[in-house]
mmCIF file of C-alpha atoms and ligand atoms in Angstrom:
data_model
loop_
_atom_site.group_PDB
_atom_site.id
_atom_site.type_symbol
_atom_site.label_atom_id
_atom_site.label_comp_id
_atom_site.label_asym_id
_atom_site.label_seq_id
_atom_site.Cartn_x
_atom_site.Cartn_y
_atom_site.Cartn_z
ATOM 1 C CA UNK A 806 -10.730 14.401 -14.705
ATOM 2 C CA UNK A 807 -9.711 12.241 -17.787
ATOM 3 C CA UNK A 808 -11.321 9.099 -18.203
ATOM 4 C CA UNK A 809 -9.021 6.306 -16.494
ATOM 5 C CA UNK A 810 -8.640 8.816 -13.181
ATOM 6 C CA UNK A 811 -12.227 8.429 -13.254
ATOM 7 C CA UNK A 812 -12.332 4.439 -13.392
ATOM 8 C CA UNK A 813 -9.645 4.156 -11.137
ATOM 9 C CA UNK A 814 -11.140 6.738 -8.337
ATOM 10 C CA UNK A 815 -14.796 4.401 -9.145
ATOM 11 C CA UNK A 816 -12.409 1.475 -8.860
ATOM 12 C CA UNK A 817 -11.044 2.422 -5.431
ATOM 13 C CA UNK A 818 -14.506 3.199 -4.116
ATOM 14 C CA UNK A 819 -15.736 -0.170 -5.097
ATOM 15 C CA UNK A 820 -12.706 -1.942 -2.869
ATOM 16 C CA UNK A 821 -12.442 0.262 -0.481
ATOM 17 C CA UNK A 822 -16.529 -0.856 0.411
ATOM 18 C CA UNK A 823 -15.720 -4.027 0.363
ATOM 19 C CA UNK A 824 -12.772 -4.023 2.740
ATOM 20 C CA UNK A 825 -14.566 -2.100 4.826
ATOM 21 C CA UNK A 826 -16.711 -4.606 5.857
ATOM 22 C CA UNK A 827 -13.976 -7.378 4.893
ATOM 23 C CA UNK A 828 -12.468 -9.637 7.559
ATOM 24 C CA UNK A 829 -10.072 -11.163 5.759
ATOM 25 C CA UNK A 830 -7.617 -10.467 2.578
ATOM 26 C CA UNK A 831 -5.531 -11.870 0.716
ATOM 27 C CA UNK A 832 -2.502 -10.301 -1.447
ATOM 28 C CA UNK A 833 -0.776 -12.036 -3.694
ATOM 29 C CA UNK A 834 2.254 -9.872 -4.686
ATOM 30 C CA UNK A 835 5.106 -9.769 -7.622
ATOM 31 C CA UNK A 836 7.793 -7.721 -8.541
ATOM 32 C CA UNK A 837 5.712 -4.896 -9.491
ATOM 33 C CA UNK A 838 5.088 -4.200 -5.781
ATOM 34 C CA UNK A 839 8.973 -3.564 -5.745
ATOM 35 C CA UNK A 840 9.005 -2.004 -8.911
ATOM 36 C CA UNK A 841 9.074 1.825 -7.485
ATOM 37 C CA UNK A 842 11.680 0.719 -4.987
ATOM 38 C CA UNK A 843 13.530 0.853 -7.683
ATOM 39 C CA UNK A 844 14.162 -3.349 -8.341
ATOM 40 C CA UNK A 845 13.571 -4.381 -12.051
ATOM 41 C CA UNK A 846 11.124 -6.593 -12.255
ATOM 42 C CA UNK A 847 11.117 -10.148 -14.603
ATOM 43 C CA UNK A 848 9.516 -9.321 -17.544
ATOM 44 C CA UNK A 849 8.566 -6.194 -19.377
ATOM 45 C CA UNK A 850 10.864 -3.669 -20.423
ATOM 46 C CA UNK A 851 13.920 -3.298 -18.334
ATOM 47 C CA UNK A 852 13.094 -6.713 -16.576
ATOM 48 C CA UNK A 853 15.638 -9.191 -15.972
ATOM 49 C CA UNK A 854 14.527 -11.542 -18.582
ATOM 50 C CA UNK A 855 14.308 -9.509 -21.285
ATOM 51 C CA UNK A 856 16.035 -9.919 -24.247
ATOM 52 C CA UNK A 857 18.259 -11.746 -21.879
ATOM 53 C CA UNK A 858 20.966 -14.337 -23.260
ATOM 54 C CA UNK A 859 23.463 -14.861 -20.709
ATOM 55 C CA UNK A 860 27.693 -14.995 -21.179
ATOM 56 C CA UNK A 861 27.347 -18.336 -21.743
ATOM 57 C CA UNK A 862 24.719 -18.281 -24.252
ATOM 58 C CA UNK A 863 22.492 -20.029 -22.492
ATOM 59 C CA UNK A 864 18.662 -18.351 -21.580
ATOM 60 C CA UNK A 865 19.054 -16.877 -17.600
ATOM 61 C CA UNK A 866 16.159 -19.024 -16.815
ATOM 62 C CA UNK A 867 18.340 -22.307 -17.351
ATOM 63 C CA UNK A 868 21.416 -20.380 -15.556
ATOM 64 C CA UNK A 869 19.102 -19.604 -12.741
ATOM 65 C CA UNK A 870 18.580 -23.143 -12.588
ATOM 66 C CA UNK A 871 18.870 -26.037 -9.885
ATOM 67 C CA UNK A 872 20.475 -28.231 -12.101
ATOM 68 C CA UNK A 873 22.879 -25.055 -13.110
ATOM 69 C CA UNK A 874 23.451 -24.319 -9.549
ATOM 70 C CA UNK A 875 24.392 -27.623 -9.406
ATOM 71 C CA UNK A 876 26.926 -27.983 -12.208
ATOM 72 C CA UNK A 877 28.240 -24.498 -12.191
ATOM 73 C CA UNK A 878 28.107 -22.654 -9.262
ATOM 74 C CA UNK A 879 29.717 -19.926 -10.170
ATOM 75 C CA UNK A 880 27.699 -19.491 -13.064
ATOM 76 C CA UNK A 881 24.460 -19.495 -11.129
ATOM 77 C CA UNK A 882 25.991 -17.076 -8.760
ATOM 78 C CA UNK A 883 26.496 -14.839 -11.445
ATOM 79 C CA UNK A 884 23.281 -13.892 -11.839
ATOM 80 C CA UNK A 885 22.350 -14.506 -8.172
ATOM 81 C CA UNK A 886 24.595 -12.042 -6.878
ATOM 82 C CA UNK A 887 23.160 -9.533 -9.575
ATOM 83 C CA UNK A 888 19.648 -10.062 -8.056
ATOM 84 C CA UNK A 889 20.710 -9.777 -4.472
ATOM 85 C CA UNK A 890 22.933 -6.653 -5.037
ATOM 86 C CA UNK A 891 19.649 -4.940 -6.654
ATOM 87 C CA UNK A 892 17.845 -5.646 -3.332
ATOM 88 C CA UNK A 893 20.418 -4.566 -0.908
ATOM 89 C CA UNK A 894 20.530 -1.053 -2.875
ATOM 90 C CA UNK A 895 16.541 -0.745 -2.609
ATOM 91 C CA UNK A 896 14.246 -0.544 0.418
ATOM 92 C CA UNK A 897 10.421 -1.254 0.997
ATOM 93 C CA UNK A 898 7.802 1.389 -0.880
ATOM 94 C CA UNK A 899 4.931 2.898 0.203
ATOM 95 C CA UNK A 900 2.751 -0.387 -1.460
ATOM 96 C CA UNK A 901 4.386 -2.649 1.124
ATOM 97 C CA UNK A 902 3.657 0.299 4.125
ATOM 98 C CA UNK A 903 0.650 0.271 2.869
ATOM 99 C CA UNK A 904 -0.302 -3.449 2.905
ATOM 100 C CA UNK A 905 1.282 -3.772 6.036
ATOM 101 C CA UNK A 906 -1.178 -1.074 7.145
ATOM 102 C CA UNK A 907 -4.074 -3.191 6.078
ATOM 103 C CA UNK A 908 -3.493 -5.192 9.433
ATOM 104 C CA UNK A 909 -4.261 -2.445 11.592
ATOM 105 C CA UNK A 910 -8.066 -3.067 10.225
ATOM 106 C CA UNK A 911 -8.556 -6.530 9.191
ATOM 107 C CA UNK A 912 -6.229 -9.981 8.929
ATOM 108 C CA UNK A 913 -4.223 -9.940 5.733
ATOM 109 C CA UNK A 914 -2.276 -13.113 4.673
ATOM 110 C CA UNK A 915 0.676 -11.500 2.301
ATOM 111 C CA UNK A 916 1.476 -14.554 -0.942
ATOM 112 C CA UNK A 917 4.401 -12.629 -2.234
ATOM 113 C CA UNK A 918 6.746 -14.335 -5.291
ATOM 114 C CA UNK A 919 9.735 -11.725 -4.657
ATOM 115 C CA UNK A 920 12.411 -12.674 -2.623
ATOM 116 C CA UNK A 921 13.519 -9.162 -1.744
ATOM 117 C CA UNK A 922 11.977 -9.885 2.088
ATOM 118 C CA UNK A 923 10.249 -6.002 1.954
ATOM 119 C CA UNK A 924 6.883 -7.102 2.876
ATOM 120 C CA UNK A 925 8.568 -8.113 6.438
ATOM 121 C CA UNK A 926 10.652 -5.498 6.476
ATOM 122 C CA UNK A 927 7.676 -3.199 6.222
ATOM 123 C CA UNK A 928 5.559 -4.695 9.097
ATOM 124 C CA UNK A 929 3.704 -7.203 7.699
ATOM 125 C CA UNK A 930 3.744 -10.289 9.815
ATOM 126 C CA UNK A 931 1.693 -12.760 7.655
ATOM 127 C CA UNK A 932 3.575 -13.095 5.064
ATOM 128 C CA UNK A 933 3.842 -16.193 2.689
ATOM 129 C CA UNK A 934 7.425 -15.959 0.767
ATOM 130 C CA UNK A 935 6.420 -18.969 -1.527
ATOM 131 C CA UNK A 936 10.027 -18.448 -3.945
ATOM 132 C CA UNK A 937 11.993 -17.941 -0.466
ATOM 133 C CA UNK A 938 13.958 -15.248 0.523
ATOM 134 C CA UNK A 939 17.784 -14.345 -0.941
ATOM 135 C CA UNK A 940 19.313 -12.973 2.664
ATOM 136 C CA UNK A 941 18.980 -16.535 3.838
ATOM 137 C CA UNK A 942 21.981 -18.393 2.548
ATOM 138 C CA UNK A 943 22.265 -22.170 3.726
ATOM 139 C CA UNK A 944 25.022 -24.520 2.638
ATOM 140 C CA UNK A 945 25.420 -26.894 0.162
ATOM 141 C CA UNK A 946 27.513 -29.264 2.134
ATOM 142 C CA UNK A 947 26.444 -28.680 5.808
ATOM 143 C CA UNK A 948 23.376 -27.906 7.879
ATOM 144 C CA UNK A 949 24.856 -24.265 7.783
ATOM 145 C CA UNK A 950 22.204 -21.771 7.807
ATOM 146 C CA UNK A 951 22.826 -17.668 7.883
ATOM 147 C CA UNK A 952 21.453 -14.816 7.606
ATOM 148 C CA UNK A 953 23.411 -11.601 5.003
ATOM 149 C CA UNK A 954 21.572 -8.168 5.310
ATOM 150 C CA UNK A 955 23.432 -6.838 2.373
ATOM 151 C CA UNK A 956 24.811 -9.142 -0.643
ATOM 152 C CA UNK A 957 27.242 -6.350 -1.449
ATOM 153 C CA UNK A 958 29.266 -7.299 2.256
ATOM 154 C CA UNK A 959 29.850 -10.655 0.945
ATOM 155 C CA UNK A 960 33.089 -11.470 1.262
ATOM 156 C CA UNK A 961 33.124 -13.710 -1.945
ATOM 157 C CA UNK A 962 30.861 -15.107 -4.744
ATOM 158 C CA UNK A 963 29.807 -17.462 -4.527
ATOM 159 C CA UNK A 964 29.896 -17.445 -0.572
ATOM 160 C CA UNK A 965 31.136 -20.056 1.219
ATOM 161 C CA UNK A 966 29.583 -21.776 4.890
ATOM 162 C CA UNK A 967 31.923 -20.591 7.816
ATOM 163 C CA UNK A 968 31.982 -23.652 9.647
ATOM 164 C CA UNK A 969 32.565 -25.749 6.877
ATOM 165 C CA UNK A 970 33.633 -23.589 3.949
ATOM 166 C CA UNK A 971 30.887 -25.398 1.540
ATOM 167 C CA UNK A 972 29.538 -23.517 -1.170
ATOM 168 C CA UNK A 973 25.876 -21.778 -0.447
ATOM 169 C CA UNK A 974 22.781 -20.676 -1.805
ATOM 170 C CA UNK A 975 20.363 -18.454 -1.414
ATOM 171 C CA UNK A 976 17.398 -19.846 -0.022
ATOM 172 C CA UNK A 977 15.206 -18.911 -2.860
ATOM 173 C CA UNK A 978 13.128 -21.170 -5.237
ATOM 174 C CA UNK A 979 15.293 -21.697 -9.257
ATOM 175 C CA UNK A 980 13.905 -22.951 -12.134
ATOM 176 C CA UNK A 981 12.938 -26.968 -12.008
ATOM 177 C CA UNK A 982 12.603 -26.542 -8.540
ATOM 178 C CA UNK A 983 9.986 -27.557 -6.133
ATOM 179 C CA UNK A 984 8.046 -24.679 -4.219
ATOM 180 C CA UNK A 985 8.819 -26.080 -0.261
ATOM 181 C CA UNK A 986 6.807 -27.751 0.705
ATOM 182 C CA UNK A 987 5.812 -26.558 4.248
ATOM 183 C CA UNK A 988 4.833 -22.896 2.323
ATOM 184 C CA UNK A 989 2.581 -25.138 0.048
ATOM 185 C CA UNK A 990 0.663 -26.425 2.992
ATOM 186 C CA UNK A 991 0.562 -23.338 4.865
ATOM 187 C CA UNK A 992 -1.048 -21.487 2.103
ATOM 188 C CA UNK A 993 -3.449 -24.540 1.673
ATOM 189 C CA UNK A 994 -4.398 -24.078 5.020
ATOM 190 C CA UNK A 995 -5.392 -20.636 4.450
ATOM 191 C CA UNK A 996 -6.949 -20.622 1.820
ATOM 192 C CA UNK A 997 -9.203 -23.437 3.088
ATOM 193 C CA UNK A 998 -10.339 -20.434 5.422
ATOM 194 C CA UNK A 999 -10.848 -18.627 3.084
ATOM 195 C CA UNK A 1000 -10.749 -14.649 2.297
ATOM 196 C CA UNK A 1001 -13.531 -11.494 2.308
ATOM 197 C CA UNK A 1002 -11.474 -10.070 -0.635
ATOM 198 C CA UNK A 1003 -8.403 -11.316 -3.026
ATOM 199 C CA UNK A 1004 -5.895 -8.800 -4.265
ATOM 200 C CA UNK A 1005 -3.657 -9.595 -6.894
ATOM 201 C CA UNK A 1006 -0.514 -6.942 -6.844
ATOM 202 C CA UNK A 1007 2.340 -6.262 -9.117
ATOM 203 C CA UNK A 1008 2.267 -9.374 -10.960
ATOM 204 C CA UNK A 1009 2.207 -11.229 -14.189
ATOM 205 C CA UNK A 1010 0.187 -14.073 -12.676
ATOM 206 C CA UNK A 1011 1.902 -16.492 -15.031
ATOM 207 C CA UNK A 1012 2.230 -19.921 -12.360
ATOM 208 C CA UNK A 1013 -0.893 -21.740 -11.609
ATOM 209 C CA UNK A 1014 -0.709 -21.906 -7.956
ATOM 210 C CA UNK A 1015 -0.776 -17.835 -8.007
ATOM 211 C CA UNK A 1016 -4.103 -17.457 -10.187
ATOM 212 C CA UNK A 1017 -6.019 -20.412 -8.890
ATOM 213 C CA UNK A 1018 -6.904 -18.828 -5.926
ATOM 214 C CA UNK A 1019 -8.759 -16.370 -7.813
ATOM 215 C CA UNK A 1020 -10.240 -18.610 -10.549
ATOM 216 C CA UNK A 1021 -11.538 -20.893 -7.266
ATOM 217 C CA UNK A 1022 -12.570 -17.354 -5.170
ATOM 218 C CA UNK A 1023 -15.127 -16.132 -8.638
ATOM 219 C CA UNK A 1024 -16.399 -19.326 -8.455
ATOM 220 C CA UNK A 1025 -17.168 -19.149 -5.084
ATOM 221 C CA UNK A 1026 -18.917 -15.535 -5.432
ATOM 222 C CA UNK A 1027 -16.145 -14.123 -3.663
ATOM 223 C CA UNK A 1028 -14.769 -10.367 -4.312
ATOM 224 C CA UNK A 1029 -11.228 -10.417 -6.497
ATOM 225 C CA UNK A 1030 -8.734 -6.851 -7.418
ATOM 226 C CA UNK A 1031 -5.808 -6.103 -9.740
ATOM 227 C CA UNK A 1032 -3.834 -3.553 -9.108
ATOM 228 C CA UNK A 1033 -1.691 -3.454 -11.956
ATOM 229 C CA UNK A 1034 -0.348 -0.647 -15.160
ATOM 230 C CA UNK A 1035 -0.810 -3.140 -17.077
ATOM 231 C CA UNK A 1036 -3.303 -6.279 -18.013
ATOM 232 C CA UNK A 1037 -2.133 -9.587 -17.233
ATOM 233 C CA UNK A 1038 -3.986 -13.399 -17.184
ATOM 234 C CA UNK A 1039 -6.183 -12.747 -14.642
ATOM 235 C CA UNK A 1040 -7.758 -9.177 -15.903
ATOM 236 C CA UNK A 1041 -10.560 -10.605 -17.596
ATOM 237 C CA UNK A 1042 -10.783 -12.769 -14.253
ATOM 238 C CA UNK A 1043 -11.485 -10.226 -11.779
ATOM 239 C CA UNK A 1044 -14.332 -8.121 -9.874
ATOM 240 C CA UNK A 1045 -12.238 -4.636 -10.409
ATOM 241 C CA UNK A 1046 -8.915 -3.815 -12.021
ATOM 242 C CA UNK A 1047 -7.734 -0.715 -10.716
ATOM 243 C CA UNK A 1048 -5.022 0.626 -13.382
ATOM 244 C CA UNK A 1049 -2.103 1.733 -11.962
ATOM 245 C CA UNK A 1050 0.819 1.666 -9.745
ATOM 246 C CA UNK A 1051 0.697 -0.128 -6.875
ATOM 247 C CA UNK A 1052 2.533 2.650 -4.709
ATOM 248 C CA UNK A 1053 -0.046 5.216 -5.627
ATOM 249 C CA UNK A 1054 -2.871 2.773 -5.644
ATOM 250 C CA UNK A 1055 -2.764 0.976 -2.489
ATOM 251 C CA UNK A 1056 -2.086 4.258 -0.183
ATOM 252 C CA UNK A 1057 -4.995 5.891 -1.628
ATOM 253 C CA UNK A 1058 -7.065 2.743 -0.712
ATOM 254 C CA UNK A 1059 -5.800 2.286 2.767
ATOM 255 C CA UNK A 1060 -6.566 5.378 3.394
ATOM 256 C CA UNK A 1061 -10.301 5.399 1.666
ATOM 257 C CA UNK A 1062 -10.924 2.157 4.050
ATOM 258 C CA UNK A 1063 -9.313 4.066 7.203
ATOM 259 C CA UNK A 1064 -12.329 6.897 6.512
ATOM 260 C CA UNK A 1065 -15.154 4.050 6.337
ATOM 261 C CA UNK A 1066 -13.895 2.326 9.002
ATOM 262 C CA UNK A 1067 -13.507 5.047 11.249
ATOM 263 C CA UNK A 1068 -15.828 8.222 9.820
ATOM 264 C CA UNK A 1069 -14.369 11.474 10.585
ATOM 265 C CA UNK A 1070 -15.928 12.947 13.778
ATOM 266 C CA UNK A 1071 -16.921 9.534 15.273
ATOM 267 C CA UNK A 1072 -14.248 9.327 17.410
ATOM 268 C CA UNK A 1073 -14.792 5.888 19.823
ATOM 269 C CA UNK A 1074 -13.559 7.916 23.255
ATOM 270 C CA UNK A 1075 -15.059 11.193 22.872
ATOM 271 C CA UNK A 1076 -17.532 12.145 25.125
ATOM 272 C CA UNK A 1077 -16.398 9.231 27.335
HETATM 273 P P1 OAD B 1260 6.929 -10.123 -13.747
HETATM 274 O O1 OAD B 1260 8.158 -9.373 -14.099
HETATM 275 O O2 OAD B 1260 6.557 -11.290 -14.591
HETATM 276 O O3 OAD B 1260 5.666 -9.138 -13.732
HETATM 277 C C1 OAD B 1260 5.703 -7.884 -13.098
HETATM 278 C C2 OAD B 1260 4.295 -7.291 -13.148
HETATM 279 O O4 OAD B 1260 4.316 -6.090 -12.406
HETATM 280 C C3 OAD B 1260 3.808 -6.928 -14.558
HETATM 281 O O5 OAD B 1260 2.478 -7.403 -14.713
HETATM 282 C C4 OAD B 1260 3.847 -5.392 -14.565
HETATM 283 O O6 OAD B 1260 2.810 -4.831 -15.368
HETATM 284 C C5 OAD B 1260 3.601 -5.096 -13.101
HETATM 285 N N1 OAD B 1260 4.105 -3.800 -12.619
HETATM 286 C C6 OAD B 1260 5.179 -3.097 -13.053
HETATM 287 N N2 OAD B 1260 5.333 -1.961 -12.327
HETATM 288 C C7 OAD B 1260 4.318 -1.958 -11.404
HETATM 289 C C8 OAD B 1260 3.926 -1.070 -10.352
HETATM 290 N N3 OAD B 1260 4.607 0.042 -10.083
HETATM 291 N N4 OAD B 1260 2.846 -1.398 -9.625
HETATM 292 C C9 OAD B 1260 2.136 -2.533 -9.861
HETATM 293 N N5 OAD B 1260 2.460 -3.397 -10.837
HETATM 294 C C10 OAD B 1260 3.544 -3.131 -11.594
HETATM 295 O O7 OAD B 1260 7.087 -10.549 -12.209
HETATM 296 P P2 OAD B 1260 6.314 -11.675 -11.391
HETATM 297 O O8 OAD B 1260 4.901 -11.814 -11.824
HETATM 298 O O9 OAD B 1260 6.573 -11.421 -9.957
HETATM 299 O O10 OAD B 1260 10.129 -16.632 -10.044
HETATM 300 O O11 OAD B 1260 7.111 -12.984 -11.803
HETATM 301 C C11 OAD B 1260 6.766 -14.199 -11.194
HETATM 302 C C12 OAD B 1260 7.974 -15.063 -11.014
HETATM 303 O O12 OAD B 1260 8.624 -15.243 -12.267
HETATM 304 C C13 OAD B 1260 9.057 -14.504 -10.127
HETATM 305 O O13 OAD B 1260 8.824 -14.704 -8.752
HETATM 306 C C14 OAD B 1260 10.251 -15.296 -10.571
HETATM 307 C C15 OAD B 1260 10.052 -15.285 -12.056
HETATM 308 O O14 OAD B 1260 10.517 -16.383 -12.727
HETATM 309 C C16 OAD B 1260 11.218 -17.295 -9.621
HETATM 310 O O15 OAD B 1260 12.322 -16.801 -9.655
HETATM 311 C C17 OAD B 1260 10.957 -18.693 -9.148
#
């Protein structure tokens, strides 16, 4: 066994204990977690961002802008409609079946940054979608709200509200935007319970509101993961890294915690 199968299989081990005995998780997830569905993810090689100076010269993080949306929707729907036609091609991986697995053993509270809506879409039913969630669309000019399962059946771009023919949006957090606020509080509140164990998953952990609750949980003497290829902010932050992809990873540990929790053999009914 070469080295890092060695640390990761130690890694596992070490989480899988824990969760064993955990009662409540947290997993904060980015676009890594979609990564093997086969969505790019931001940054990194082949991510949307890289290297990436729009048509109109401008840097795609000020064309996937409020104020852009704003000025020139069109524009802004350029790019939108690029990001919502790579989810409608994809569908959820085994990392989201697995974390969605998770709750048949203990109560997991999903943070997730993507906007793809595959953690719901794979069963999980706690699921934070702090940036939103691009099959809502809601109008610009109405209190129009709808749901599209597939951005490819739009009938234009951008779309427009059918009861008032307004322009829409997705309902998805751009840059110099607010997170909403209601997701702010509802994430306050939970992590005012507090969690057993803190899983960071497929992400870059660049925004302060996703790596303080790991900075505050080490503080507090409580047990923090990466699950990550590669390092990121919080690496030097947590308990146990385990080095690698998140659809391989996460599997293998539901699977490890399935075992501990239920021991081959010591089957609840037998003998009954
Ligand atoms: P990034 O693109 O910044 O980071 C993706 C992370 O996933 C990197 O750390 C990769 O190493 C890791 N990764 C890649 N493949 C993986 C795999 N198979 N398994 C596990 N990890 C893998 O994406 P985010 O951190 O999600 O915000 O970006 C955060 C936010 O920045 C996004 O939500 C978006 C963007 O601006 C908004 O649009 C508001």
């Amino acid at each position: 066994m070469e080295r890092d199968d060695a640390d990761l299989e130690t890694g596992i081990e070490r989480v899988a204990l824990r969760l064993a005995r955990a009662r409540r998780m947290l997993a904060v997830t980015g676009a890594g977690v979609s990564a093997e569905s086969g969505m790019p993810t931001y940054r990194g090689l082949g991510g949307l961002y890289q290297d990436r100076e729009t048509e109109a010269g401008m840097p795609i993080e000020e064309v996937l802008s409020g104020p852009t949306l704003a000025r020139d929707p069109i524009l802004c729907w350029r790019y939108l409609a690029e990001i919502g036609r790579a989810v409608s091609g994809c569908r959820p991986n085994d990392a989201h079946r697995a974390l969605a697995g998770f709750e048949d053993l203990l109560e997991v509270v999903v943070l997730t940054q993507n906007v793809d809506g595959f953690h719901r879409q794979a069963g999980s039913t706690r699921v934070i979608d702090l940036h939103g969630d691009c099959h809502r669309l809601l109008c610009l000019a109405c209190p129009g709200r709808r749901e599209v399962a597939d951005y490819r059946d739009l009938a234009e771009v951008p779309p427009r509200c059918p009861a008032c023919g307004g322009v829409e949006r997705p309902d998805v957090v751009l840059f110099e935007e607010p997170l909403p606020l209601e997701k702010t509080w509802e994430l306050r509140s939970e992590l005012r319970q507090g969690f057993d164990v803190y899983l960071s998953i497929g992400t870059s952990s660049l925004f302060s509101y996703i790596t303080r609750p790991f900075h505050d949980a080490r503080q507090e003497g409580r047990f923090t993961v990466e699950v990550n290829p590669g390092p990121t902010s919080l690496s030097e932050v947590v308990d146990v890294r385990l080095v690698g992809k998140a659809g391989s990873v996460l599997p293998r540990l539901l699977e490890r915690v399935r075992d501990l929790r239920n021991p081959p053999g010591e089957n609840p009914s037998a003998g009954d």
